[in-house]
PDB file of C-alpha atoms in Angstrom:
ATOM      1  CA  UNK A   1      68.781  83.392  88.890  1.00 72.00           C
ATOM      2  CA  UNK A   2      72.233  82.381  89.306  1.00 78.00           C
ATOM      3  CA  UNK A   3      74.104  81.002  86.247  1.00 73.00           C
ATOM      4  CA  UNK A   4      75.923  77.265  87.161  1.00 77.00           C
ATOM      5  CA  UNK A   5      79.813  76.886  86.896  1.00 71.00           C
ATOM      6  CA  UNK A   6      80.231  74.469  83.694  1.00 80.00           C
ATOM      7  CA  UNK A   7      81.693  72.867  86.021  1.00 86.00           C
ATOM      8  CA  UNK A   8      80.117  71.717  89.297  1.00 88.00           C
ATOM      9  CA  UNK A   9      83.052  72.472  92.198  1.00 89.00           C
ATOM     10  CA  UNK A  10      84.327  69.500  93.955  1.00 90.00           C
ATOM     11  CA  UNK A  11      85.212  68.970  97.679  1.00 91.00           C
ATOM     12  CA  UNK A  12      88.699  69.031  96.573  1.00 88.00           C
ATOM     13  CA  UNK A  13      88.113  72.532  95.460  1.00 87.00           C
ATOM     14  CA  UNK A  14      86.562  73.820  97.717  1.00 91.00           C
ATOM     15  CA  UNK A  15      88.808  72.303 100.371  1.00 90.00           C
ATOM     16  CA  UNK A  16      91.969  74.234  98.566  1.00 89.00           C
ATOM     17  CA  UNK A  17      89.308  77.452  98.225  1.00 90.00           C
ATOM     18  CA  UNK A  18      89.195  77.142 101.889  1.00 93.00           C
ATOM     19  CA  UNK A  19      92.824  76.976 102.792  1.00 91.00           C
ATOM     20  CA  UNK A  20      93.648  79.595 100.179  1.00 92.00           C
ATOM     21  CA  UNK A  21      91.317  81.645 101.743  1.00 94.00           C
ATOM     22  CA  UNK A  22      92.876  81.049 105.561  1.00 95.00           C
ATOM     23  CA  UNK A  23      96.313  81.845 104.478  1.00 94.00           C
ATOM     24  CA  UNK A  24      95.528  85.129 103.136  1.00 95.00           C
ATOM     25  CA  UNK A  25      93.544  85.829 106.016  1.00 96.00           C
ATOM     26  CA  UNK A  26      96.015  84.752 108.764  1.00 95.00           C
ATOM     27  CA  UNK A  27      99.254  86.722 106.509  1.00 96.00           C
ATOM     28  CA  UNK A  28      96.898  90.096 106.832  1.00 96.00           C
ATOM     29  CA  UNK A  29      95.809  89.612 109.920  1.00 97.00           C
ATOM     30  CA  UNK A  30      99.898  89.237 111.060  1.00 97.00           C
ATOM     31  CA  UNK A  31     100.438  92.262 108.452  1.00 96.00           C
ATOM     32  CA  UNK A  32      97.795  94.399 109.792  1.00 97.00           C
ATOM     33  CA  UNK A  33      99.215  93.583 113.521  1.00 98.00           C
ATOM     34  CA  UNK A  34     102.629  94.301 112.353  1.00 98.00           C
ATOM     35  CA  UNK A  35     102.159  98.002 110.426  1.00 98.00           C
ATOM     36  CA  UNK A  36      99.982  98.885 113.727  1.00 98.00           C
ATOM     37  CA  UNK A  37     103.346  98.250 115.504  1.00 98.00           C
ATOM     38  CA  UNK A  38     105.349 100.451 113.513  1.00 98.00           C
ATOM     39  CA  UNK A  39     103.037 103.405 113.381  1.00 97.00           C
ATOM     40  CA  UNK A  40     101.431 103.103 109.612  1.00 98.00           C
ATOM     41  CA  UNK A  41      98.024 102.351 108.300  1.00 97.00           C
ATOM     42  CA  UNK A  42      97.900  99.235 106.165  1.00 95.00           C
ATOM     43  CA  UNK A  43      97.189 101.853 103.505  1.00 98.00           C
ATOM     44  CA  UNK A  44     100.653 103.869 104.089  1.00 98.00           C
ATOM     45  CA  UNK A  45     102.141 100.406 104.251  1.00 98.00           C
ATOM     46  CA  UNK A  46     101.255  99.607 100.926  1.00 98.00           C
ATOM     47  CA  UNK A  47     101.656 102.979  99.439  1.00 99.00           C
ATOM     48  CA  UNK A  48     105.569 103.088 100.996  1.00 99.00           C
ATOM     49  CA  UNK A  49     105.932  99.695  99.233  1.00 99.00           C
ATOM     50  CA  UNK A  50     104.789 100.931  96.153  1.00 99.00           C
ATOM     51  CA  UNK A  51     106.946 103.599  96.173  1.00 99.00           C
ATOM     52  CA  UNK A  52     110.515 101.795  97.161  1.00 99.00           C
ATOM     53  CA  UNK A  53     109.431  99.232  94.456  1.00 98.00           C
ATOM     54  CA  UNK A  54     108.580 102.120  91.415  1.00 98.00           C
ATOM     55  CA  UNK A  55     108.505 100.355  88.623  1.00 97.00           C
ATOM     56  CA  UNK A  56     111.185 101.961  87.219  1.00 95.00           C
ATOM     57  CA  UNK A  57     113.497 100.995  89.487  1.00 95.00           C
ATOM     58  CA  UNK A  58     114.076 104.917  91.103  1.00 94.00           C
ATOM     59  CA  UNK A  59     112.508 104.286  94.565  1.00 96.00           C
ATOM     60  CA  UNK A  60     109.853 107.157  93.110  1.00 96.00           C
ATOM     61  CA  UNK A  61     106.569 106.253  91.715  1.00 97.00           C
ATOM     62  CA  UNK A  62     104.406 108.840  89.610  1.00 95.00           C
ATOM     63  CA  UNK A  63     100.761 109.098  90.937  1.00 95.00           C
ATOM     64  CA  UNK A  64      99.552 107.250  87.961  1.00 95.00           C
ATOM     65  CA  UNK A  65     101.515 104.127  88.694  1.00 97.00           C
ATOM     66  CA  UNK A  66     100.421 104.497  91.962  1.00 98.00           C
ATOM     67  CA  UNK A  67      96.671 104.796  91.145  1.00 97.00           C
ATOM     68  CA  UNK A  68      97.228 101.538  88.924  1.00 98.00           C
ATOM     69  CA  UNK A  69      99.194  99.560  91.946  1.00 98.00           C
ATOM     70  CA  UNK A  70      97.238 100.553  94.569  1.00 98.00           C
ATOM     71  CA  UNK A  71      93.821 100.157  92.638  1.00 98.00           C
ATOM     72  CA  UNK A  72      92.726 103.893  94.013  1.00 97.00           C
ATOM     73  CA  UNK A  73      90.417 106.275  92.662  1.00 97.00           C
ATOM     74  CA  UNK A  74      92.563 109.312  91.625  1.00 95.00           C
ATOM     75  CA  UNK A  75      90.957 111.383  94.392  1.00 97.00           C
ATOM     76  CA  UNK A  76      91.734 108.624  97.428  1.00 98.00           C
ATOM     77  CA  UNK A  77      95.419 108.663  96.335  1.00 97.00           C
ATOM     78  CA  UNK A  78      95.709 112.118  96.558  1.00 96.00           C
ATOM     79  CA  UNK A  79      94.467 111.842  99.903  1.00 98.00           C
ATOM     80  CA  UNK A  80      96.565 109.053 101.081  1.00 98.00           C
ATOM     81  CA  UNK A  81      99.598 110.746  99.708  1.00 98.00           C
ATOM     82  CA  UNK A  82      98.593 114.103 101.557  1.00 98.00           C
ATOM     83  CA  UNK A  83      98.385 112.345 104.350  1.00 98.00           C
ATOM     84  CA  UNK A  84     101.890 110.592 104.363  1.00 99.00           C
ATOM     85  CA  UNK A  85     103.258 113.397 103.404  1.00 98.00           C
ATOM     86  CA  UNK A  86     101.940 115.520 106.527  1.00 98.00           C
ATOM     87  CA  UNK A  87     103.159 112.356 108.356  1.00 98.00           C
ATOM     88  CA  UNK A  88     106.580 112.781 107.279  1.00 98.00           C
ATOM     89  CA  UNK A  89     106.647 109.324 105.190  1.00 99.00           C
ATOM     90  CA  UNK A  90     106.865 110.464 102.019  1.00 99.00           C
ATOM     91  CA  UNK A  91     107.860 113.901  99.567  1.00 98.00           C
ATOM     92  CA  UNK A  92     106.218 114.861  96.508  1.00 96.00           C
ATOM     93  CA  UNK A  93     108.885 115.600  93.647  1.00 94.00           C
ATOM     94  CA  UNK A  94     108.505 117.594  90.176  1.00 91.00           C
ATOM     95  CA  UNK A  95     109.676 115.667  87.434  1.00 84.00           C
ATOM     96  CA  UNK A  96     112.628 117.737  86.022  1.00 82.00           C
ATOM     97  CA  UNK A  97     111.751 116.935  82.887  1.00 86.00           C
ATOM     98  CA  UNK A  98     107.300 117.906  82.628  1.00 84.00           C
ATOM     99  CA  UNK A  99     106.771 119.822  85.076  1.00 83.00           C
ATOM    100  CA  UNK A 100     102.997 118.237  84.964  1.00 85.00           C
ATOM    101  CA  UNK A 101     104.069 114.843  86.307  1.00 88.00           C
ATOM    102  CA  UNK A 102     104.253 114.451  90.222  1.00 90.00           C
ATOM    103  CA  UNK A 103     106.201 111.773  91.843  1.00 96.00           C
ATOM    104  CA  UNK A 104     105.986 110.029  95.564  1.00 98.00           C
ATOM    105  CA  UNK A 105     109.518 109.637  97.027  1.00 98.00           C
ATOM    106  CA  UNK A 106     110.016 108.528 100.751  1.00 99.00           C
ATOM    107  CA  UNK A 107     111.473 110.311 103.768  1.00 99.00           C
ATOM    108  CA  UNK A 108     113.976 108.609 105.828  1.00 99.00           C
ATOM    109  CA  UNK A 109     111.403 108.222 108.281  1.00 99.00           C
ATOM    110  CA  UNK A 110     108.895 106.324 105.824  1.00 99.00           C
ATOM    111  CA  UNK A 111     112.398 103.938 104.045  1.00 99.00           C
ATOM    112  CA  UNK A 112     112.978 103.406 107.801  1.00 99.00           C
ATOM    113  CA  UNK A 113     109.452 102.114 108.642  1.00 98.00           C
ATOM    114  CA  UNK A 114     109.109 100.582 105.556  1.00 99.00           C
ATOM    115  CA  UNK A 115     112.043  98.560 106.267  1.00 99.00           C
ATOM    116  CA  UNK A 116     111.337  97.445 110.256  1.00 98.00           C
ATOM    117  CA  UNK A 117     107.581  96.267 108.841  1.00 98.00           C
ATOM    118  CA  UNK A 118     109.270  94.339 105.567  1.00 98.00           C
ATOM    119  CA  UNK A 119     111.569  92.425 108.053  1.00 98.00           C
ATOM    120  CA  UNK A 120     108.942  91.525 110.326  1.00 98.00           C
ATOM    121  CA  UNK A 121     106.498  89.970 108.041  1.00 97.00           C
ATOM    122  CA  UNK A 122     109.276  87.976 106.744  1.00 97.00           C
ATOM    123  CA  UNK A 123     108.135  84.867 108.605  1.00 95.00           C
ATOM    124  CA  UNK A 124     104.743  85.647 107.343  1.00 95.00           C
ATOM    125  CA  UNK A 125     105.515  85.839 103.703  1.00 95.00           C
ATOM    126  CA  UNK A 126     107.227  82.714 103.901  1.00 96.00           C
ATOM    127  CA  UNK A 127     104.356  80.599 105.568  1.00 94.00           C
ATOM    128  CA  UNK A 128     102.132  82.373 103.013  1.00 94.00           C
ATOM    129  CA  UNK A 129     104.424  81.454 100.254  1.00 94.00           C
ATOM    130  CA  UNK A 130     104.485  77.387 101.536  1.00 92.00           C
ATOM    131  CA  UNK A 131     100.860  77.694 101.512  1.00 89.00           C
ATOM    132  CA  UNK A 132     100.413  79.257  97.781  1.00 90.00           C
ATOM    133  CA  UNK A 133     102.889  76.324  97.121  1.00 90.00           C
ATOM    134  CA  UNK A 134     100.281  73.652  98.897  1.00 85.00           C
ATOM    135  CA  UNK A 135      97.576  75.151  97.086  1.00 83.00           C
ATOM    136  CA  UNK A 136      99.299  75.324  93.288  1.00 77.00           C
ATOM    137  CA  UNK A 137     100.661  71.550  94.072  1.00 74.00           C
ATOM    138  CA  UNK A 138      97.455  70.305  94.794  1.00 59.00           C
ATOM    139  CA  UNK A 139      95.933  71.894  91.655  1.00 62.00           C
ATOM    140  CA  UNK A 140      98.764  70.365  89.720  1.00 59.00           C
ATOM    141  CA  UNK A 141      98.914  67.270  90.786  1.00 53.00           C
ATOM    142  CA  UNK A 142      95.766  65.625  90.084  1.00 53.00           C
ATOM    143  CA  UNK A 143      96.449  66.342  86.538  1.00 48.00           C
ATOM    144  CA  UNK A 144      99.702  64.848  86.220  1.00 49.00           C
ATOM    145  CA  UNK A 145      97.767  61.543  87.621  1.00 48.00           C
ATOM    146  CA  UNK A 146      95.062  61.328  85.439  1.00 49.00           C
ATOM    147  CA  UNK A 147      97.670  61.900  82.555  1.00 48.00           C
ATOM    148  CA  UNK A 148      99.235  58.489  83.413  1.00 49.00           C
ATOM    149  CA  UNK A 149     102.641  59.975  82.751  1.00 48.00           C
ATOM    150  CA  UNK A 150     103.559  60.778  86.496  1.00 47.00           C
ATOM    151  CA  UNK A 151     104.629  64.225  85.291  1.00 48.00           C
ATOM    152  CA  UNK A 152     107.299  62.589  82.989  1.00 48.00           C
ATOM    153  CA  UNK A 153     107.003  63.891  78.902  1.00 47.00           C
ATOM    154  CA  UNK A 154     106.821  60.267  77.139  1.00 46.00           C
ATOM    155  CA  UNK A 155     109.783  59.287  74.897  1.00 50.00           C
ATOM    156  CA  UNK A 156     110.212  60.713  71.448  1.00 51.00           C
ATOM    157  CA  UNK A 157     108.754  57.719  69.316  1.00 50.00           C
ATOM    158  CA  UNK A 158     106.735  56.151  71.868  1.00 47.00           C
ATOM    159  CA  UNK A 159     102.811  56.445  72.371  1.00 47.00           C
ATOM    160  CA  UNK A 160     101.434  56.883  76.132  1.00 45.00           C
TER     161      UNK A 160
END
């Protein structure tokens, strides 16, 4: 038997549940349209972005930040590595310094890719951004109201 929310949703929420819900689906339905057109799998899309944005700021990514960022089962990024690689998107480097630590660097084929499918989902991210903004606002909002502050702080000294 299902266990109830302590709180019962309200139309409201669902409402913003719903248009949260149609954003993301319309951005990866554009982004899925978009890496089609430039040759990659939303997969190699994601693991070229992972890459160029290494955490450490290199433009290489080990394969255990990429297991992390992509959320992969060691085995399934080794895959999806071996298969960019025989694609010609990415290179698998030695660290210089433990020689038991691989890292993912891209081609000039993959950076070039990467780059055509970032600037054409830049219209996307943005109306996916004013939605998330919608969405957040609306959850915001009503607070701020009930407070009876309109989202000002009240005076030091004074009671609200």
């Amino acid at each position: 038997m299902p266990i109830p929310p302590a709180k019962a949703p309200t139309a409201t929420d669902y409402a913003r549940a719903g248009r949260l819900r149609e954003a993301l689906t319309a951005f990866n339905r554009t982004s899925d349209a978009i890496t089609r057109k430039h040759r990659l799998t939303v997969q190699r899309y994601q693991l070229l972005l992972m890459v160029k944005t290494a955490r450490d700021g290199t433009e290489r990514a080990s394969l255990p930040e990429l297991r992390e960022r992509l959320a992969l089962a060691p085995s399934s990024l080794v895959e999806l590595v071996h298969r960019a690689e025989d694609a010609g998107l990415v290179r698998r480097e030695l660290s210089p310094t433990n020689r038991r630590l691989g890292y993912v660097a891209l081609t000039s084929e993959g950076a070039g890719r990467l780059a055509n499918v970032v600037a054409d989902l830049a219209a996307a991210r943005a109306t996916l951004s004013r939605h998330l903004a919608e969405v957040t606002t609306d959850l915001v909002a009503p607070r701020t109201a009930q407070s009876g502050t309109r989202g000002r702080r009240p005076k030091a000294g004074r009671r609200s």
